[in-house]
Short mmCIF file of C-alpha atoms and ligand atoms in Angstrom, two decimals:
data_model
loop_
_atom_site.label_atom_id
_atom_site.label_comp_id
_atom_site.label_asym_id
_atom_site.label_seq_id
_atom_site.Cartn_x
_atom_site.Cartn_y
_atom_site.Cartn_z
CA MET R 1 -0.71 17.97 -14.65
CA PRO R 2 2.73 17.01 -15.97
CA THR R 3 2.98 14.02 -18.31
CA GLN R 4 6.76 13.64 -18.73
CA LEU R 5 9.50 11.88 -16.80
CA TYR R 6 11.14 13.90 -14.03
CA ILE R 7 14.90 13.28 -14.02
CA ASP R 8 17.63 15.45 -12.51
CA GLY R 9 15.16 18.28 -11.95
CA GLN R 10 14.13 18.32 -15.63
CA TRP R 11 10.92 17.25 -17.38
CA ARG R 12 11.69 15.09 -20.38
CA ASP R 13 10.23 12.56 -22.78
CA ALA R 14 11.44 8.97 -22.75
CA ALA R 15 14.71 8.45 -24.62
CA ASN R 16 12.92 6.21 -27.12
CA GLY R 17 9.78 8.39 -27.22
CA ALA R 18 7.57 5.64 -25.72
CA THR R 19 4.36 6.55 -23.89
CA LEU R 20 1.84 4.92 -21.55
CA GLN R 21 -1.89 5.24 -22.15
CA PRO R 22 -3.78 5.33 -18.84
CA ILE R 23 -7.56 4.78 -19.02
CA ASN R 24 -10.46 6.18 -16.99
CA PRO R 25 -11.81 2.91 -15.54
CA SER R 26 -15.35 4.26 -15.11
CA THR R 27 -15.79 5.09 -18.79
CA ARG R 28 -12.96 3.14 -20.47
CA GLU R 29 -11.91 6.40 -22.14
CA PRO R 30 -8.22 7.30 -22.53
CA LEU R 31 -6.65 9.84 -20.19
CA GLU R 32 -3.58 11.99 -20.91
CA SER R 33 -0.74 9.81 -22.18
CA VAL R 34 2.46 9.79 -20.12
CA ALA R 35 6.10 9.27 -21.09
CA ALA R 36 7.13 5.64 -20.50
CA ALA R 37 10.60 5.28 -19.05
CA GLY R 38 12.80 2.48 -20.34
CA PRO R 39 16.21 1.25 -19.19
CA ALA R 40 18.03 4.25 -20.77
CA ASP R 41 15.89 6.68 -18.75
CA VAL R 42 16.42 4.64 -15.59
CA ASP R 43 20.18 4.94 -16.22
CA LEU R 44 19.88 8.73 -16.35
CA ALA R 45 17.68 8.81 -13.25
CA VAL R 46 20.05 6.63 -11.21
CA ALA R 47 23.06 8.67 -12.31
CA ALA R 48 21.27 11.87 -11.26
CA ALA R 49 20.31 10.36 -7.91
CA ARG R 50 23.92 9.26 -7.31
CA ARG R 51 25.27 12.73 -8.05
CA ALA R 52 22.67 14.33 -5.80
CA PHE R 53 23.34 11.88 -2.97
CA ALA R 54 26.82 13.30 -2.37
CA SER R 55 25.40 16.57 -1.03
CA TRP R 56 21.88 15.46 0.08
CA ARG R 57 23.43 13.02 2.55
CA GLU R 58 25.29 15.93 4.18
CA THR R 59 22.08 17.89 4.93
CA THR R 60 20.79 17.91 8.49
CA GLY R 61 17.49 16.30 9.40
CA ALA R 62 16.13 19.80 10.07
CA GLU R 63 17.00 20.89 6.52
CA ARG R 64 15.34 17.83 5.04
CA ALA R 65 12.32 18.43 7.28
CA ARG R 66 11.82 21.83 5.64
CA TYR R 67 11.58 20.16 2.23
CA LEU R 68 9.25 17.45 3.56
CA ARG R 69 6.96 20.11 5.02
CA GLY R 70 7.14 21.80 1.63
CA PHE R 71 5.82 18.59 0.06
CA ALA R 72 2.95 18.47 2.58
CA GLU R 73 2.08 22.15 1.99
CA GLN R 74 2.29 21.99 -1.78
CA LEU R 75 0.19 18.82 -1.93
CA GLU R 76 -2.31 20.51 0.35
CA ALA R 77 -2.46 23.47 -2.05
CA ARG R 78 -3.30 21.02 -4.87
CA ARG R 79 -5.68 18.91 -2.78
CA GLU R 80 -8.85 19.46 -4.83
CA ALA R 81 -7.12 18.84 -8.17
CA LEU R 82 -5.50 15.67 -6.82
CA ILE R 83 -8.82 14.35 -5.48
CA ALA R 84 -10.40 14.94 -8.89
CA LEU R 85 -7.51 13.18 -10.62
CA GLN R 86 -7.64 10.22 -8.22
CA MET R 87 -11.35 9.84 -9.00
CA ARG R 88 -10.83 10.12 -12.75
CA ALA R 89 -7.74 7.93 -13.08
CA SER R 90 -8.47 5.29 -10.42
CA GLY R 91 -12.29 5.31 -10.36
CA LYS R 92 -12.35 6.06 -6.62
CA PRO R 93 -15.45 7.47 -4.94
CA GLN R 94 -14.99 11.02 -3.59
CA LEU R 95 -14.53 10.00 0.06
CA GLU R 96 -11.88 7.41 -0.83
CA ALA R 97 -10.00 9.90 -3.00
CA GLU R 98 -10.14 12.49 -0.22
CA ILE R 99 -8.74 10.04 2.30
CA ASP R 100 -5.92 9.02 -0.08
CA ILE R 101 -4.75 12.58 -0.60
CA GLY R 102 -5.07 13.36 3.12
CA ASP R 103 -2.94 10.28 3.94
CA ALA R 104 -0.22 11.29 1.51
CA ILE R 105 -0.05 14.79 2.99
CA ALA R 106 -0.01 13.44 6.57
CA THR R 107 2.83 11.07 5.68
CA PHE R 108 5.12 13.89 4.47
CA ALA R 109 4.28 15.98 7.54
CA TYR R 110 5.01 13.03 9.86
CA TYR R 111 8.39 12.22 8.30
CA ALA R 112 9.36 15.90 8.56
CA GLU R 113 9.12 15.42 12.35
CA LEU R 114 11.12 12.21 12.23
CA ALA R 115 13.83 13.83 10.10
CA GLU R 116 14.24 16.52 12.74
CA GLY R 117 14.29 13.87 15.45
CA LEU R 118 17.26 12.22 13.74
CA ASP R 119 19.49 15.23 14.48
CA ALA R 120 18.99 14.79 18.22
CA ARG R 121 19.83 11.06 18.01
CA GLN R 122 22.87 11.51 15.78
CA ASN R 123 26.24 10.61 17.39
CA ALA R 124 24.62 9.78 20.75
CA GLU R 125 26.99 8.07 23.18
CA VAL R 126 26.39 4.39 23.96
CA ALA R 127 26.71 3.30 27.60
CA LEU R 128 29.59 0.78 27.61
CA PRO R 129 30.65 -1.61 30.38
CA ASP R 130 34.33 -0.55 29.88
CA ALA R 131 35.07 3.00 31.03
CA GLY R 132 38.22 2.97 28.91
CA PHE R 133 36.18 3.23 25.70
CA ARG R 134 33.54 5.45 24.21
CA SER R 135 31.23 4.69 21.29
CA GLN R 136 28.77 6.77 19.27
CA THR R 137 25.76 5.68 17.20
CA ARG R 138 25.33 7.19 13.77
CA PHE R 139 22.31 6.90 11.48
CA GLU R 140 23.37 7.23 7.86
CA PRO R 141 21.26 7.09 4.68
CA VAL R 142 21.53 3.80 2.81
CA GLY R 143 22.12 5.61 -0.49
CA VAL R 144 20.10 5.72 -3.70
CA ALA R 145 16.70 4.10 -3.14
CA GLY R 146 14.84 2.37 -5.98
CA LEU R 147 11.11 2.51 -5.18
CA ILE R 148 8.52 0.55 -7.18
CA VAL R 149 4.79 0.90 -6.51
CA PRO R 150 1.46 -0.57 -7.70
CA TRP R 151 -1.74 1.14 -8.86
CA ASN R 152 -4.27 0.57 -6.09
CA PHE R 153 -3.31 3.49 -3.81
CA PRO R 154 -1.17 5.66 -6.09
CA LEU R 155 0.44 8.64 -4.36
CA VAL R 156 -0.28 7.12 -0.92
CA THR R 157 1.98 4.09 -1.39
CA SER R 158 4.58 6.37 -2.97
CA ALA R 159 4.40 8.81 -0.06
CA TRP R 160 4.98 5.90 2.35
CA LYS R 161 8.30 5.27 0.59
CA VAL R 162 9.43 8.68 -0.71
CA ALA R 163 8.88 10.58 2.56
CA PRO R 164 10.95 8.26 4.83
CA ALA R 165 13.63 7.82 2.14
CA LEU R 166 14.12 11.58 1.81
CA ALA R 167 13.88 12.01 5.59
CA ALA R 168 16.71 9.51 6.01
CA GLY R 169 18.92 11.38 3.51
CA CYS R 170 18.51 8.93 0.63
CA THR R 171 17.94 10.08 -2.93
CA VAL R 172 15.16 8.41 -4.87
CA VAL R 173 14.24 6.83 -8.18
CA LEU R 174 10.49 6.14 -8.06
CA LYS R 175 8.65 4.02 -10.60
CA PRO R 176 4.89 4.55 -10.49
CA SER R 177 2.61 1.89 -11.97
CA GLU R 178 1.93 1.89 -15.70
CA ILE R 179 -1.81 1.69 -14.85
CA THR R 180 -1.92 4.94 -12.83
CA PRO R 181 1.17 6.92 -13.85
CA LEU R 182 -0.35 10.42 -13.71
CA ILE R 183 -0.81 11.31 -10.07
CA GLU R 184 2.74 10.62 -8.84
CA LEU R 185 4.06 13.18 -11.33
CA VAL R 186 2.72 15.88 -9.01
CA LEU R 187 5.72 15.06 -6.80
CA GLY R 188 8.01 16.46 -9.51
CA GLU R 189 5.91 19.59 -9.77
CA VAL R 190 6.17 19.99 -6.00
CA ALA R 191 9.92 19.32 -6.05
CA ASP R 192 10.27 22.21 -8.53
CA ALA R 193 8.03 24.47 -6.44
CA ILE R 194 10.01 23.92 -3.21
CA GLY R 195 13.44 24.05 -4.85
CA LEU R 196 14.39 20.46 -4.01
CA PRO R 197 17.96 19.99 -5.31
CA ALA R 198 18.04 18.39 -8.76
CA GLY R 199 18.39 14.60 -8.72
CA VAL R 200 17.16 14.07 -5.16
CA LEU R 201 13.82 12.82 -6.50
CA ASN R 202 13.46 11.20 -9.94
CA LEU R 203 10.18 9.88 -11.39
CA VAL R 204 10.25 7.18 -14.05
CA PRO R 205 6.75 5.82 -14.73
CA GLY R 206 7.02 2.82 -17.00
CA LEU R 207 6.35 -0.83 -17.69
CA ALA R 208 7.99 -3.88 -16.13
CA ASP R 209 11.24 -3.23 -18.05
CA ALA R 210 11.67 0.08 -16.20
CA GLY R 211 11.08 -1.78 -12.91
CA SER R 212 13.58 -4.52 -13.69
CA ALA R 213 16.10 -1.90 -14.88
CA ILE R 214 15.87 -0.38 -11.40
CA THR R 215 16.19 -3.68 -9.55
CA ALA R 216 19.23 -4.71 -11.63
CA HIS R 217 20.98 -1.32 -11.58
CA LYS R 218 24.41 -1.20 -9.96
CA GLY R 219 23.81 2.39 -8.88
CA ILE R 220 20.91 1.45 -6.59
CA ASP R 221 21.67 0.76 -2.91
CA LYS R 222 18.24 -0.15 -1.57
CA LEU R 223 15.04 -1.55 -3.06
CA SER R 224 11.56 -1.01 -1.72
CA PHE R 225 8.75 -2.72 -3.59
CA THR R 226 4.99 -2.86 -3.17
CA GLY R 227 3.04 -5.15 -5.47
CA SER R 228 2.24 -8.73 -6.29
CA ASN R 229 4.01 -11.80 -4.92
CA ALA R 230 4.98 -12.89 -8.43
CA VAL R 231 6.90 -9.67 -9.09
CA GLY R 232 8.04 -9.42 -5.47
CA ARG R 233 9.92 -12.70 -5.90
CA LYS R 234 11.70 -11.29 -8.96
CA VAL R 235 12.62 -8.15 -7.04
CA MET R 236 14.01 -10.27 -4.22
CA GLN R 237 16.05 -12.34 -6.70
CA ALA R 238 17.49 -9.18 -8.23
CA ALA R 239 18.31 -7.88 -4.75
CA SER R 240 19.95 -11.16 -3.77
CA ALA R 241 22.22 -11.03 -6.81
CA ARG R 242 23.85 -7.93 -5.28
CA THR R 243 22.98 -8.60 -1.60
CA LEU R 244 20.91 -5.41 -1.56
CA PRO R 245 18.58 -4.57 1.32
CA VAL R 246 15.01 -5.02 0.12
CA GLY R 247 11.63 -4.15 1.57
CA LEU R 248 8.64 -6.06 0.19
CA GLU R 249 4.96 -5.20 0.72
CA LEU R 250 3.07 -7.96 -1.06
CA GLY R 251 -0.31 -9.60 -1.06
CA GLY R 252 -2.82 -10.59 1.59
CA LYS R 253 -5.91 -12.69 2.29
CA SER R 254 -6.93 -11.18 5.56
CA PRO R 255 -9.63 -12.43 7.95
CA ILE R 256 -12.38 -10.57 9.79
CA LEU R 257 -13.64 -12.47 12.84
CA VAL R 258 -17.16 -11.69 14.08
CA PHE R 259 -18.15 -13.02 17.50
CA ALA R 260 -21.73 -13.65 18.62
CA ASP R 261 -21.76 -10.92 21.28
CA THR R 262 -21.45 -8.11 18.77
CA ASN R 263 -23.94 -5.56 17.46
CA LEU R 264 -24.80 -7.01 14.06
CA ASP R 265 -25.36 -3.69 12.30
CA ASP R 266 -21.92 -2.46 13.35
CA ALA R 267 -20.40 -5.76 12.25
CA VAL R 268 -22.02 -5.44 8.82
CA GLN R 269 -20.53 -1.96 8.37
CA TRP R 270 -17.00 -3.12 9.25
CA ILE R 271 -17.30 -6.19 7.02
CA ILE R 272 -18.35 -4.00 4.09
CA ALA R 273 -15.66 -1.39 4.70
CA GLY R 274 -13.04 -4.12 5.07
CA VAL R 275 -13.65 -5.79 1.72
CA TYR R 276 -15.41 -3.30 -0.58
CA TRP R 277 -13.31 -0.17 0.06
CA ASN R 278 -11.42 0.62 -3.16
CA ALA R 279 -13.62 -2.07 -4.77
CA GLY R 280 -11.65 -4.66 -2.82
CA GLN R 281 -8.38 -3.67 -4.49
CA MET R 282 -6.58 -3.56 -1.16
CA CYS R 283 -3.70 -5.73 -0.03
CA SER R 284 -5.29 -5.62 3.44
CA ALA R 285 -8.86 -6.42 2.30
CA THR R 286 -10.53 -8.59 4.94
CA SER R 287 -11.88 -10.91 2.26
CA ARG R 288 -12.31 -13.93 4.56
CA LEU R 289 -15.24 -13.50 6.95
CA LEU R 290 -15.29 -15.89 9.91
CA VAL R 291 -18.56 -15.66 11.80
CA GLU R 292 -19.59 -17.44 14.99
CA GLU R 293 -22.05 -20.21 14.13
CA SER R 294 -24.86 -19.02 16.44
CA ILE R 295 -25.29 -15.66 14.65
CA ALA R 296 -24.20 -16.67 11.16
CA ASP R 297 -27.61 -16.91 9.48
CA ASN R 298 -28.84 -13.69 11.04
CA LEU R 299 -25.66 -11.78 10.16
CA LEU R 300 -25.62 -13.06 6.57
CA ALA R 301 -29.24 -12.01 6.04
CA ARG R 302 -28.39 -8.46 7.12
CA LEU R 303 -25.15 -8.47 5.16
CA LYS R 304 -27.00 -9.44 1.98
CA VAL R 305 -29.40 -6.50 2.32
CA ALA R 306 -26.59 -4.04 3.04
CA VAL R 307 -24.35 -5.28 0.22
CA GLU R 308 -27.18 -5.12 -2.28
CA ALA R 309 -27.85 -1.52 -1.22
CA LEU R 310 -24.32 -0.39 -2.14
CA ARG R 311 -24.30 2.04 -5.07
CA VAL R 312 -21.76 0.85 -7.63
CA GLY R 313 -20.72 2.95 -10.61
CA ASN R 314 -18.86 5.92 -12.04
CA PRO R 315 -17.99 8.20 -9.09
CA LEU R 316 -18.01 11.24 -11.39
CA ALA R 317 -21.55 10.55 -12.60
CA GLY R 318 -23.26 10.54 -9.19
CA GLU R 319 -23.06 9.36 -5.58
CA THR R 320 -21.35 5.99 -5.39
CA ASP R 321 -20.17 3.72 -2.60
CA MET R 322 -17.96 1.62 -4.83
CA GLY R 323 -16.22 2.40 -8.10
CA PRO R 324 -14.91 0.16 -10.88
CA MET R 325 -11.88 -2.10 -11.02
CA THR R 326 -8.95 0.17 -11.85
CA SER R 327 -7.75 -1.85 -14.84
CA GLU R 328 -9.14 -4.17 -17.46
CA ALA R 329 -6.71 -6.87 -16.32
CA GLN R 330 -8.12 -6.67 -12.79
CA PHE R 331 -11.70 -6.66 -14.15
CA ARG R 332 -10.92 -9.88 -16.04
CA LYS R 333 -9.07 -11.45 -13.12
CA VAL R 334 -12.10 -11.10 -10.84
CA GLN R 335 -14.33 -12.68 -13.49
CA ASP R 336 -11.85 -15.54 -13.80
CA TYR R 337 -12.41 -16.15 -10.09
CA PHE R 338 -16.17 -16.17 -10.69
CA ALA R 339 -15.53 -18.99 -13.17
CA VAL R 340 -13.43 -20.84 -10.58
CA ALA R 341 -16.26 -20.39 -8.07
CA ARG R 342 -18.69 -21.94 -10.56
CA ASP R 343 -16.28 -24.86 -11.18
CA GLU R 344 -15.87 -25.36 -7.44
CA GLY R 345 -19.65 -25.27 -6.96
CA LEU R 346 -19.53 -22.42 -4.41
CA THR R 347 -22.76 -20.95 -3.02
CA ARG R 348 -23.20 -17.28 -3.93
CA LEU R 349 -25.20 -15.14 -1.54
CA THR R 350 -25.16 -12.10 -3.81
CA GLY R 351 -23.25 -10.38 -6.63
CA GLY R 352 -21.31 -11.99 -9.43
CA GLU R 353 -22.46 -9.46 -12.05
CA VAL R 354 -20.55 -6.82 -13.97
CA GLY R 355 -21.69 -3.25 -14.62
CA GLU R 356 -20.67 -0.19 -16.65
CA GLY R 357 -16.99 0.65 -17.15
CA TRP R 358 -15.01 -1.97 -15.27
CA CYS R 359 -17.53 -2.21 -12.43
CA ILE R 360 -18.22 -5.49 -10.64
CA GLN R 361 -21.08 -6.00 -8.21
CA PRO R 362 -19.97 -6.65 -4.63
CA THR R 363 -20.06 -10.40 -4.25
CA VAL R 364 -20.37 -12.81 -1.31
CA TYR R 365 -19.82 -16.58 -1.29
CA VAL R 366 -20.91 -18.52 1.80
CA ASP R 367 -19.74 -21.73 3.45
CA VAL R 368 -16.68 -21.77 1.21
CA PRO R 369 -14.54 -24.90 1.73
CA GLU R 370 -11.14 -24.29 3.32
CA ASP R 371 -9.37 -25.71 0.28
CA SER R 372 -11.26 -23.48 -2.18
CA ARG R 373 -9.01 -21.26 -4.29
CA LEU R 374 -11.32 -18.37 -3.47
CA TRP R 375 -10.71 -18.89 0.25
CA ARG R 376 -6.94 -19.16 -0.09
CA GLU R 377 -5.88 -16.85 -2.96
CA GLU R 378 -5.80 -13.06 -3.15
CA ILE R 379 -8.50 -11.95 -5.63
CA PHE R 380 -8.00 -8.18 -5.25
CA GLY R 381 -11.61 -7.40 -6.04
CA PRO R 382 -15.00 -7.01 -4.30
CA VAL R 383 -15.36 -10.67 -3.35
CA LEU R 384 -16.03 -11.84 0.21
CA CYS R 385 -15.81 -15.49 1.24
CA VAL R 386 -17.56 -16.63 4.42
CA ARG R 387 -17.04 -19.52 6.83
CA ARG R 388 -18.48 -20.24 10.27
CA PHE R 389 -16.59 -21.01 13.47
CA ALA R 390 -17.54 -22.88 16.63
CA ASP R 391 -15.44 -21.11 19.25
CA GLU R 392 -12.45 -18.81 19.74
CA ALA R 393 -9.86 -21.55 19.16
CA ASP R 394 -11.58 -22.63 15.95
CA ALA R 395 -11.76 -19.01 14.77
CA LEU R 396 -8.03 -18.52 15.37
CA ARG R 397 -7.10 -21.79 13.70
CA GLN R 398 -9.08 -20.93 10.56
CA ALA R 399 -7.87 -17.32 10.49
CA ASN R 400 -4.19 -18.28 10.79
CA ASP R 401 -4.38 -21.15 8.30
CA CYS R 402 -3.27 -18.87 5.47
CA ASP R 403 -0.17 -18.22 3.36
CA PHE R 404 -0.39 -14.50 4.11
CA ALA R 405 -0.19 -12.54 7.37
CA LEU R 406 -0.88 -8.89 6.58
CA ALA R 407 -3.97 -7.66 8.43
CA ALA R 408 -7.03 -8.78 10.40
CA THR R 409 -10.12 -7.36 12.10
CA VAL R 410 -11.80 -8.63 15.27
CA VAL R 411 -15.42 -7.70 15.98
CA SER R 412 -16.57 -8.44 19.52
CA ALA R 413 -18.20 -6.56 22.38
CA ASP R 414 -15.89 -8.41 24.79
CA LEU R 415 -12.79 -6.23 24.58
CA GLU R 416 -10.67 -8.61 26.64
CA ARG R 417 -11.41 -11.36 24.19
CA ALA R 418 -10.85 -9.07 21.20
CA GLN R 419 -7.42 -8.15 22.58
CA ARG R 420 -6.55 -11.80 23.32
CA VAL R 421 -7.54 -12.85 19.81
CA ALA R 422 -5.66 -9.90 18.25
CA GLU R 423 -2.49 -10.97 20.06
CA ARG R 424 -2.78 -14.49 18.63
CA LEU R 425 -3.63 -13.52 15.05
CA GLU R 426 -0.83 -13.79 12.51
CA ALA R 427 -0.95 -10.30 11.01
CA GLY R 428 1.07 -7.09 10.94
CA HIS R 429 -1.93 -4.91 11.79
CA VAL R 430 -5.12 -5.86 13.63
CA TRP R 431 -8.17 -3.61 14.01
CA LEU R 432 -10.68 -4.12 16.82
CA ASN R 433 -14.27 -3.03 16.13
CA SER R 434 -13.07 -0.57 13.53
CA PRO R 435 -12.77 0.15 9.84
CA GLN R 436 -9.20 -0.03 8.49
CA VAL R 437 -7.76 3.27 9.69
CA VAL R 438 -4.00 3.62 9.13
CA PHE R 439 -1.99 6.35 10.82
CA PRO R 440 1.55 7.20 9.66
CA GLN R 441 2.64 6.64 13.27
CA THR R 442 1.72 2.91 13.19
CA SER R 443 3.48 0.25 11.17
CA TRP R 444 2.40 -1.26 7.85
CA GLY R 445 3.49 -4.65 6.53
CA GLY R 446 3.14 -8.31 7.23
CA GLY R 447 4.73 -11.69 7.69
CA LYS R 448 4.65 -14.98 5.77
CA ALA R 449 4.04 -14.29 2.04
CA SER R 450 2.85 -10.74 2.77
CA GLY R 451 6.38 -9.46 2.65
CA ILE R 452 9.52 -8.41 4.44
CA GLY R 453 9.92 -5.41 6.72
CA ARG R 454 7.59 -2.65 7.83
CA GLU R 455 6.68 0.74 6.41
CA LEU R 456 5.43 3.81 8.27
CA GLY R 457 6.32 4.83 11.82
CA PRO R 458 9.97 4.91 12.88
CA TRP R 459 10.34 1.47 11.23
CA GLY R 460 9.65 3.07 7.84
CA LEU R 461 12.54 5.48 8.46
CA SER R 462 14.87 2.75 9.73
CA ALA R 463 14.39 0.90 6.44
CA PHE R 464 16.36 3.69 4.72
CA LEU R 465 19.06 4.09 7.39
CA ASP R 466 22.32 2.28 8.00
CA ILE R 467 23.64 2.11 11.55
CA LYS R 468 27.29 2.93 12.19
CA HIS R 469 29.21 2.90 15.47
CA ILE R 470 32.40 4.86 16.03
CA THR R 471 34.33 3.37 18.94
CA ALA R 472 37.59 4.71 20.42
CA PRO R 473 39.60 4.62 23.65
CA ARG R 474 38.78 7.48 26.00
P1 LIG V 501 2.53 -5.83 -9.76
O1 LIG V 501 3.46 -6.66 -8.97
O2 LIG V 501 2.03 -6.35 -11.05
O3 LIG V 501 3.22 -4.43 -10.12
C1 LIG V 501 3.78 -3.61 -9.11
C2 LIG V 501 4.85 -2.73 -9.73
O4 LIG V 501 5.95 -3.56 -10.15
C3 LIG V 501 4.39 -1.96 -10.96
O5 LIG V 501 4.96 -0.67 -10.92
C4 LIG V 501 4.99 -2.77 -12.11
O6 LIG V 501 5.23 -2.04 -13.28
C5 LIG V 501 6.30 -3.23 -11.49
N1 LIG V 501 6.90 -4.40 -12.13
C6 LIG V 501 6.30 -5.33 -12.91
N2 LIG V 501 7.21 -6.29 -13.27
C7 LIG V 501 8.39 -5.94 -12.70
C8 LIG V 501 9.68 -6.53 -12.68
N3 LIG V 501 9.95 -7.66 -13.32
N4 LIG V 501 10.65 -5.93 -11.96
C9 LIG V 501 10.40 -4.78 -11.28
N5 LIG V 501 9.20 -4.17 -11.25
C10 LIG V 501 8.19 -4.74 -11.97
O7 LIG V 501 1.35 -5.46 -8.76
P2 LIG V 501 0.04 -4.62 -9.05
O8 LIG V 501 -0.90 -5.46 -9.85
O9 LIG V 501 0.42 -3.27 -9.56
O10 LIG V 501 -0.54 -4.44 -7.56
C11 LIG V 501 -1.35 -5.38 -6.93
C12 LIG V 501 -0.58 -6.16 -5.89
O11 LIG V 501 0.06 -5.27 -4.98
C13 LIG V 501 -1.45 -7.04 -5.05
O12 LIG V 501 -0.88 -8.33 -4.91
C14 LIG V 501 -1.48 -6.34 -3.69
O13 LIG V 501 -1.73 -7.18 -2.60
C15 LIG V 501 -0.14 -5.73 -3.65
N6 LIG V 501 -0.12 -4.60 -2.71
C16 LIG V 501 0.47 -4.76 -1.48
C17 LIG V 501 0.46 -3.73 -0.56
C18 LIG V 501 1.08 -3.88 0.81
O14 LIG V 501 1.29 -2.88 1.48
N7 LIG V 501 1.39 -5.09 1.27
C19 LIG V 501 -0.13 -2.51 -0.89
C20 LIG V 501 -0.71 -2.38 -2.14
C21 LIG V 501 -0.70 -3.43 -3.05
#
């Protein structure tokens, strides 16, 4: 795997020779070190992207689709190596790593189709009420896109930004997270393999200074950020200084609502998948369980047994259901919340222990007060908080009383009710009786503090397109 920056079609060390030291979170052993971009490298990357934009913007959607399919094919050819790397560098169990890589490939393939579709929509005539005029709609790339991503779904989150940006005709400067900088570098290897023109895609893994160099750079035309609310606010401030368009995918504190009519074993599976997938390091983690009072004790008894049966540990050392926290900082943050829980006097049903590497036992707190910090704040770890509800209205009130509005799950055998509740939940994506499946065709993103805009689907492409109308007398 490459370990250098990828700028203007060249592999290079950082201008100041700095490196990042990623760690295998299961063993706490160092992985290959990676060049750490600083502001000087970001300058070079943005300049390369600007030069490349002049001709990349002139390509047809069909031409760009060929490159995007090339990304999908080349990632597919490296699938096994990428799965192994995702397990080693992020601590993901095999199944989770497989799904990540599959999602990234599917995203490139999907945006190849949408790039082709753009050609058919380009310059389409608008029906006007005045026969003396004609007008055409054009979709034009916004320009050079600065993309900044976190560490919890590396490669997937990047694919969700890079694929639509390239499909739209934008050129890209992507900053992977300093925690997981290795896997995104495969995109440079693929760019070389498919002959992507130099400068169309630039990769600058680095620390916060590389991120802020991107957000402040005059050569950037569009910002797309996924990460924490604290940094998201800084990105938005930087964007506002230049009135740049900005997409923000931030945090969540999503609810899962379980009604009394449901099959309890199914409910337990969806609760576990919703909060312990990726060891809870998911913006969409359904970390607030709302359960109908009449089944609460019964459901919690089964949940306890199932949670305690989860195999937690190093995914490379044997079968595991849940791996470690991906970083030491995250490992400590979750333990800080355990201390808050103790201070708040919360009742723990199970968990609260740490294991080998940066592993944390899946944890459940019950009857958590609504003003508890654990009920209201994003923990980003394997911690579930539970409350009971009396009826549908109470469930909705509790679910929507939240600063975030990213995702939700409804579990009920009454599909009419599930649909009704889904329509009233404040969330960008709601699953009914399902684990959290995400297709590139459906949108991703949320309201309130969860961010601005939507990724995936045609909305993901629109985020990188400007609309122009050309109007003239007939
Ligand atoms: P983070 O905000 O600390 O870092 C995200 C990225 O921003 C990293 O690449 C980091 O280097 C960079 N960065 C840091 N300071 C910067 C600055 N001043 N200017 C520009 N860039 C800067 O987030 P994280 O800890 O990597 O990720 C966890 C967070 O991401 C959680 O809050 C989670 O909810 C959120 N997240 C959201 C989604 C979503 O789709 N809504 C998806 C995944 C993760």
